[in-house]
Amino acid sequence: MSTSNVLYDHPGPRARVRNAVLSVVFGLGLVALLWWIYSRFDQAGQWEGRLWEPFTRSTTWTEFILPALWQTLLAAGTGMVLSLAFGIVFAVGRISDHWWIRVPAGVVVEFFRAVPLLLMIFFIFYGVPFLIQGPVTAFTAVVAGLTLYNGSVLAEAFRAGIRSIPGGQSEAAYAVGMRKSQVMRLILVPQAARAMLPVIVSQLVVLLKDTALGYIVAFPELLARGVNDLSANYGNVVAAAIVVAVIYILLNSLLTVLANWLDRRTRRRGFRIPKQTAPDSTPAGGVAVSEPQG
């Protein structure tokens, strides 16, 4: 019996009818809401061509939106890589057998989870220069804040994923002579990452949107340049906000598509018994050795 059958009961005839009715009702409600929003904007003249005309100019995109989009993607991409590394390291540290590693790792994770991200970015940009006697760029402050906050959240996600893996897998790995570092790197962390993939993707989407908080330190990200600066020059704040919102939706959708592709790819990479370990060549201990499917 597959896991999906255990965790999910297929709906019966009544449940399917009920789900179909609810889908139609909520779909009609969503259409009605969108129509109401459209009509209210139309009454306020927000769909007039003069308000949207700046977005037909190449200078609007080359001077405002595209440079800001690049800064947003650069900060988000750097923050994602560092947050994943931070999360894995501190998740492993939190489940360490040594208290002098486990306790400090827990303090770091809990501290940075508790501090608001906006305050963290503000402090790194304005407070750290007093400590290092040197300036901190807006990009560094934004990336550092995103890394510390989201990395701490991801550390808890990885830790929960590692704890959810049956203990028999670790015991089997230790029985064949693997060290704890090998067990973590080859068995527990990869499975935890796949098990917690929805949580990880959700947090990375949050990280991408949180780059907008860089406005507090004048970081030229998409919200600051694409809405504030653009509307200040052309006076069409609602149109600019709608365009930027669509860009954010597309970016997050692409991130979700990428995560789904990675999930499907990892699920296709199972384990098989190689030809050289046929039943007649099974080791004396009765356990067939398997290797990753190429």
CSV table of C-alpha atoms in Angstrom, one decimal:
chain,number,residue,atom,x,y,z
A,1,MET,CA,0.0,0.0,0.0
A,2,SER,CA,1.4,3.4,-1.0
A,3,THR,CA,1.9,6.2,1.4
A,4,SER,CA,-0.6,8.4,-0.5
A,5,ASN,CA,-3.3,5.8,0.0
A,6,VAL,CA,-2.7,5.7,3.7
A,7,LEU,CA,-2.7,9.4,4.2
A,8,TYR,CA,-5.5,10.3,1.8
A,9,ASP,CA,-8.9,8.7,1.3
A,10,HIS,CA,-10.2,9.1,-2.3
A,11,PRO,CA,-13.6,10.9,-2.2
A,12,GLY,CA,-16.7,8.9,-2.8
A,13,PRO,CA,-19.6,10.0,-5.1
A,14,ARG,CA,-21.2,12.4,-2.6
A,15,ALA,CA,-17.8,13.9,-1.8
A,16,ARG,CA,-17.0,14.4,-5.4
A,17,VAL,CA,-20.4,16.2,-6.0
A,18,ARG,CA,-19.8,18.3,-2.9
A,19,ASN,CA,-16.3,19.3,-4.0
A,20,ALA,CA,-17.6,20.2,-7.5
A,21,VAL,CA,-20.3,22.4,-6.1
A,22,LEU,CA,-17.9,24.1,-3.7
A,23,SER,CA,-15.5,24.7,-6.6
A,24,VAL,CA,-18.2,26.3,-8.7
A,25,VAL,CA,-19.4,28.5,-5.8
A,26,PHE,CA,-15.9,29.7,-4.9
A,27,GLY,CA,-15.1,30.2,-8.6
A,28,LEU,CA,-18.1,32.4,-9.1
A,29,GLY,CA,-17.3,34.3,-5.9
A,30,LEU,CA,-13.8,34.9,-7.1
A,31,VAL,CA,-15.0,36.2,-10.5
A,32,ALA,CA,-17.5,38.5,-8.7
A,33,LEU,CA,-14.8,39.9,-6.5
A,34,LEU,CA,-12.5,40.5,-9.5
A,35,TRP,CA,-15.3,42.2,-11.4
A,36,TRP,CA,-16.1,44.4,-8.4
A,37,ILE,CA,-12.5,45.5,-8.1
A,38,TYR,CA,-12.3,46.2,-11.8
A,39,SER,CA,-15.5,48.3,-11.7
A,40,ARG,CA,-14.4,50.3,-8.7
A,41,PHE,CA,-11.1,51.1,-10.4
A,42,ASP,CA,-12.9,51.9,-13.6
A,43,GLN,CA,-15.1,54.4,-11.8
A,44,ALA,CA,-12.0,56.0,-10.4
A,45,GLY,CA,-10.5,56.3,-13.9
A,46,GLN,CA,-7.6,53.9,-13.1
A,47,TRP,CA,-7.9,52.2,-16.5
A,48,GLU,CA,-7.4,55.3,-18.5
A,49,GLY,CA,-4.7,55.0,-21.2
A,50,ARG,CA,-2.7,58.0,-20.0
A,51,LEU,CA,-1.9,56.2,-16.7
A,52,TRP,CA,-0.6,53.1,-18.4
A,53,GLU,CA,1.2,54.9,-21.3
A,54,PRO,CA,4.6,55.1,-19.4
A,55,PHE,CA,4.8,51.3,-19.5
A,56,THR,CA,4.8,51.3,-23.2
A,57,ARG,CA,8.1,53.3,-23.2
A,58,SER,CA,11.4,51.4,-23.2
A,59,THR,CA,12.9,53.9,-20.8
A,60,THR,CA,10.4,53.0,-18.1
A,61,TRP,CA,11.7,49.4,-18.2
A,62,THR,CA,15.4,50.1,-18.7
A,63,GLU,CA,15.7,52.8,-16.1
A,64,PHE,CA,13.3,51.6,-13.4
A,65,ILE,CA,11.8,48.1,-13.6
A,66,LEU,CA,14.6,46.0,-15.1
A,67,PRO,CA,17.5,47.3,-13.0
A,68,ALA,CA,15.3,47.0,-9.9
A,69,LEU,CA,14.3,43.5,-10.9
A,70,TRP,CA,17.9,42.5,-11.3
A,71,GLN,CA,18.8,43.8,-7.8
A,72,THR,CA,15.8,41.9,-6.4
A,73,LEU,CA,16.8,38.7,-8.1
A,74,LEU,CA,20.4,39.1,-7.0
A,75,ALA,CA,19.6,39.7,-3.4
A,76,ALA,CA,17.0,36.9,-3.3
A,77,GLY,CA,19.3,34.4,-5.1
A,78,THR,CA,22.2,35.2,-2.8
A,79,GLY,CA,19.9,35.1,0.3
A,80,MET,CA,18.4,31.7,-0.8
A,81,VAL,CA,21.8,30.0,-1.2
A,82,LEU,CA,23.1,31.4,2.1
A,83,SER,CA,19.8,30.6,3.9
A,84,LEU,CA,19.8,27.0,2.8
A,85,ALA,CA,23.4,26.6,3.9
A,86,PHE,CA,22.7,28.3,7.2
A,87,GLY,CA,19.6,26.1,7.7
A,88,ILE,CA,21.4,22.9,7.0
A,89,VAL,CA,24.4,23.7,9.2
A,90,PHE,CA,22.3,24.9,12.2
A,91,ALA,CA,19.8,22.1,11.8
A,92,VAL,CA,22.6,19.6,12.1
A,93,GLY,CA,24.0,21.6,15.0
A,94,ARG,CA,20.7,21.5,16.9
A,95,ILE,CA,20.6,17.7,16.8
A,96,SER,CA,24.2,17.3,17.7
A,97,ASP,CA,25.2,14.8,20.5
A,98,HIS,CA,27.5,17.5,22.0
A,99,TRP,CA,25.8,20.0,24.2
A,100,TRP,CA,28.4,22.7,23.5
A,101,ILE,CA,27.3,22.6,19.8
A,102,ARG,CA,23.6,21.9,20.3
A,103,VAL,CA,23.0,24.7,22.9
A,104,PRO,CA,24.7,27.6,21.0
A,105,ALA,CA,23.0,26.5,17.7
A,106,GLY,CA,19.7,26.6,19.4
A,107,VAL,CA,20.3,30.0,20.9
A,108,VAL,CA,21.3,31.4,17.5
A,109,VAL,CA,18.3,29.9,15.7
A,110,GLU,CA,15.8,31.1,18.3
A,111,PHE,CA,17.2,34.6,18.5
A,112,PHE,CA,17.2,35.3,14.8
A,113,ARG,CA,13.7,33.8,14.5
A,114,ALA,CA,12.4,36.1,17.2
A,115,VAL,CA,13.9,39.4,15.8
A,116,PRO,CA,11.7,41.1,13.1
A,117,LEU,CA,13.4,41.1,9.7
A,118,LEU,CA,12.9,44.8,9.2
A,119,LEU,CA,14.6,45.6,12.5
A,120,MET,CA,17.4,43.2,11.7
A,121,ILE,CA,18.1,44.9,8.3
A,122,PHE,CA,18.0,48.3,10.0
A,123,PHE,CA,20.4,47.3,12.7
A,124,ILE,CA,22.9,45.6,10.3
A,125,PHE,CA,22.9,48.7,8.1
A,126,TYR,CA,23.1,51.4,10.8
A,127,GLY,CA,24.5,49.5,13.9
A,128,VAL,CA,27.1,47.2,12.5
A,129,PRO,CA,29.3,50.0,11.1
A,130,PHE,CA,29.9,51.2,14.7
A,131,LEU,CA,31.2,47.7,15.5
A,132,ILE,CA,33.4,47.1,12.5
A,133,GLN,CA,34.4,50.8,12.1
A,134,GLY,CA,33.4,50.7,8.4
A,135,PRO,CA,30.4,51.0,6.1
A,136,VAL,CA,27.9,48.3,5.3
A,137,THR,CA,26.3,48.5,1.9
A,138,ALA,CA,22.5,48.2,1.5
A,139,PHE,CA,22.9,45.0,-0.5
A,140,THR,CA,24.9,43.4,2.3
A,141,ALA,CA,22.4,44.5,5.0
A,142,VAL,CA,19.5,43.1,3.0
A,143,VAL,CA,21.2,39.8,2.2
A,144,ALA,CA,22.5,39.3,5.8
A,145,GLY,CA,19.1,40.0,7.2
A,146,LEU,CA,17.4,37.6,4.8
A,147,THR,CA,20.0,34.9,5.5
A,148,LEU,CA,19.8,35.1,9.3
A,149,TYR,CA,16.0,35.2,9.5
A,150,ASN,CA,15.0,32.8,6.8
A,151,GLY,CA,18.0,30.5,7.5
A,152,SER,CA,16.8,30.2,11.1
A,153,VAL,CA,13.3,29.2,9.9
A,154,LEU,CA,14.8,26.7,7.4
A,155,ALA,CA,16.9,25.3,10.2
A,156,GLU,CA,13.8,24.3,12.1
A,157,ALA,CA,12.3,22.9,8.9
A,158,PHE,CA,15.3,20.7,8.2
A,159,ARG,CA,15.5,19.6,11.8
A,160,ALA,CA,11.8,18.6,11.7
A,161,GLY,CA,12.5,16.7,8.4
A,162,ILE,CA,15.5,14.9,9.9
A,163,ARG,CA,13.5,13.9,13.0
A,164,SER,CA,10.7,12.6,10.8
A,165,ILE,CA,13.0,10.0,9.2
A,166,PRO,CA,12.6,6.5,10.8
A,167,GLY,CA,15.5,5.8,13.1
A,168,GLY,CA,16.0,2.4,11.5
A,169,GLN,CA,17.7,4.0,8.5
A,170,SER,CA,20.4,5.6,10.7
A,171,GLU,CA,20.9,2.4,12.6
A,172,ALA,CA,21.3,0.4,9.4
A,173,ALA,CA,23.9,3.0,8.2
A,174,TYR,CA,25.8,2.8,11.4
A,175,ALA,CA,25.7,-1.0,11.2
A,176,VAL,CA,27.5,-1.0,7.9
A,177,GLY,CA,30.2,1.2,9.2
A,178,MET,CA,29.2,4.7,8.2
A,179,ARG,CA,30.2,7.7,10.3
A,180,LYS,CA,27.7,10.2,11.6
A,181,SER,CA,28.8,12.8,9.1
A,182,GLN,CA,28.2,10.4,6.3
A,183,VAL,CA,24.8,9.4,7.6
A,184,MET,CA,23.8,13.1,7.8
A,185,ARG,CA,25.2,14.0,4.4
A,186,LEU,CA,24.2,10.9,2.4
A,187,ILE,CA,21.0,9.7,4.1
A,188,LEU,CA,19.2,12.1,6.5
A,189,VAL,CA,19.7,15.5,5.0
A,190,PRO,CA,18.7,14.6,1.4
A,191,GLN,CA,15.6,12.8,2.6
A,192,ALA,CA,14.7,15.7,5.0
A,193,ALA,CA,15.1,18.2,2.1
A,194,ARG,CA,12.7,16.3,-0.1
A,195,ALA,CA,10.2,15.7,2.7
A,196,MET,CA,10.2,19.3,3.7
A,197,LEU,CA,10.3,20.7,0.1
A,198,PRO,CA,6.9,22.4,0.4
A,199,VAL,CA,7.9,24.2,3.5
A,200,ILE,CA,11.3,25.1,2.0
A,201,VAL,CA,9.7,26.5,-1.2
A,202,SER,CA,7.2,28.5,0.9
A,203,GLN,CA,10.0,30.0,2.9
A,204,LEU,CA,12.0,30.9,-0.2
A,205,VAL,CA,8.9,32.6,-1.7
A,206,VAL,CA,8.7,34.6,1.5
A,207,LEU,CA,12.4,35.4,1.2
A,208,LEU,CA,11.8,36.7,-2.4
A,209,LYS,CA,9.0,39.0,-1.2
A,210,ASP,CA,10.9,40.1,1.8
A,211,THR,CA,13.5,41.8,-0.4
A,212,ALA,CA,10.9,44.6,-0.6
A,213,LEU,CA,11.9,45.5,3.0
A,214,GLY,CA,15.2,46.8,1.6
A,215,TYR,CA,13.5,50.1,1.2
A,216,ILE,CA,14.3,50.9,4.8
A,217,VAL,CA,18.0,51.2,3.8
A,218,ALA,CA,17.4,52.6,0.3
A,219,PHE,CA,18.1,49.3,-1.4
A,220,PRO,CA,17.0,49.8,-5.1
A,221,GLU,CA,14.8,46.7,-5.3
A,222,LEU,CA,11.6,46.2,-7.3
A,223,LEU,CA,9.1,47.8,-4.9
A,224,ALA,CA,11.2,50.9,-4.3
A,225,ARG,CA,12.2,51.6,-7.9
A,226,GLY,CA,9.2,50.1,-9.7
A,227,VAL,CA,6.5,51.7,-7.5
A,228,ASN,CA,7.8,54.6,-5.4
A,229,ASP,CA,10.3,56.1,-7.9
A,230,LEU,CA,8.2,55.3,-10.9
A,231,SER,CA,5.1,56.8,-9.5
A,232,ALA,CA,7.0,59.9,-8.3
A,233,ASN,CA,8.1,60.5,-11.9
A,234,TYR,CA,4.8,59.6,-13.7
A,235,GLY,CA,2.2,59.9,-11.0
A,236,ASN,CA,0.5,56.5,-11.6
A,237,VAL,CA,1.0,54.7,-8.3
A,238,VAL,CA,-1.9,52.2,-8.8
A,239,ALA,CA,-0.7,51.2,-12.3
A,240,ALA,CA,2.9,50.8,-11.1
A,241,ALA,CA,1.8,48.7,-8.1
A,242,ILE,CA,-0.3,46.4,-10.4
A,243,VAL,CA,2.6,45.9,-12.8
A,244,VAL,CA,5.1,45.1,-9.9
A,245,ALA,CA,2.5,42.8,-8.3
A,246,VAL,CA,2.2,40.8,-11.6
A,247,ILE,CA,6.0,40.6,-11.8
A,248,TYR,CA,6.2,39.2,-8.2
A,249,ILE,CA,3.4,36.7,-9.0
A,250,LEU,CA,5.3,35.5,-12.1
A,251,LEU,CA,8.6,35.2,-10.1
A,252,ASN,CA,6.9,33.2,-7.3
A,253,SER,CA,5.1,31.0,-9.8
A,254,LEU,CA,8.4,30.2,-11.6
A,255,LEU,CA,10.0,29.3,-8.2
A,256,THR,CA,7.1,27.0,-7.5
A,257,VAL,CA,7.4,25.4,-10.9
A,258,LEU,CA,11.1,24.8,-10.4
A,259,ALA,CA,10.4,23.2,-7.0
A,260,ASN,CA,7.9,20.9,-8.5
A,261,TRP,CA,10.3,19.9,-11.2
A,262,LEU,CA,13.0,19.2,-8.7
A,263,ASP,CA,10.5,17.1,-6.6
A,264,ARG,CA,9.6,15.0,-9.7
A,265,ARG,CA,13.2,14.6,-10.6
A,266,THR,CA,14.2,13.4,-7.2
A,267,ARG,CA,11.3,11.0,-6.9
A,268,ARG,CA,12.4,9.3,-10.2
A,269,ARG,CA,15.8,8.7,-8.7
A,270,GLY,CA,15.1,5.5,-6.7
A,271,PHE,CA,17.3,2.6,-5.6
A,272,ARG,CA,17.8,-0.6,-7.5
A,273,ILE,CA,19.7,-3.8,-7.1
A,274,PRO,CA,22.5,-3.9,-9.6
A,275,LYS,CA,23.0,-6.8,-11.9
A,276,GLN,CA,26.2,-7.9,-10.2
A,277,THR,CA,24.2,-8.5,-7.0
A,278,ALA,CA,21.7,-11.0,-8.3
A,279,PRO,CA,19.9,-13.3,-5.7
A,280,ASP,CA,22.6,-16.0,-6.1
A,281,SER,CA,25.3,-13.5,-5.1
A,282,THR,CA,23.6,-12.1,-2.0
A,283,PRO,CA,26.1,-11.7,0.8
A,284,ALA,CA,26.1,-14.3,3.6
A,285,GLY,CA,24.4,-11.9,6.0
A,286,GLY,CA,21.2,-12.1,3.9
A,287,VAL,CA,21.2,-8.4,3.0
A,288,ALA,CA,21.4,-7.4,-0.7
A,289,VAL,CA,23.5,-4.4,-1.4
A,290,SER,CA,21.8,-1.7,-3.5
A,291,GLU,CA,23.2,1.3,-5.2
A,292,PRO,CA,21.7,4.6,-6.4
A,293,GLN,CA,20.0,4.4,-9.7
A,294,GLY,CA,22.0,6.4,-12.2
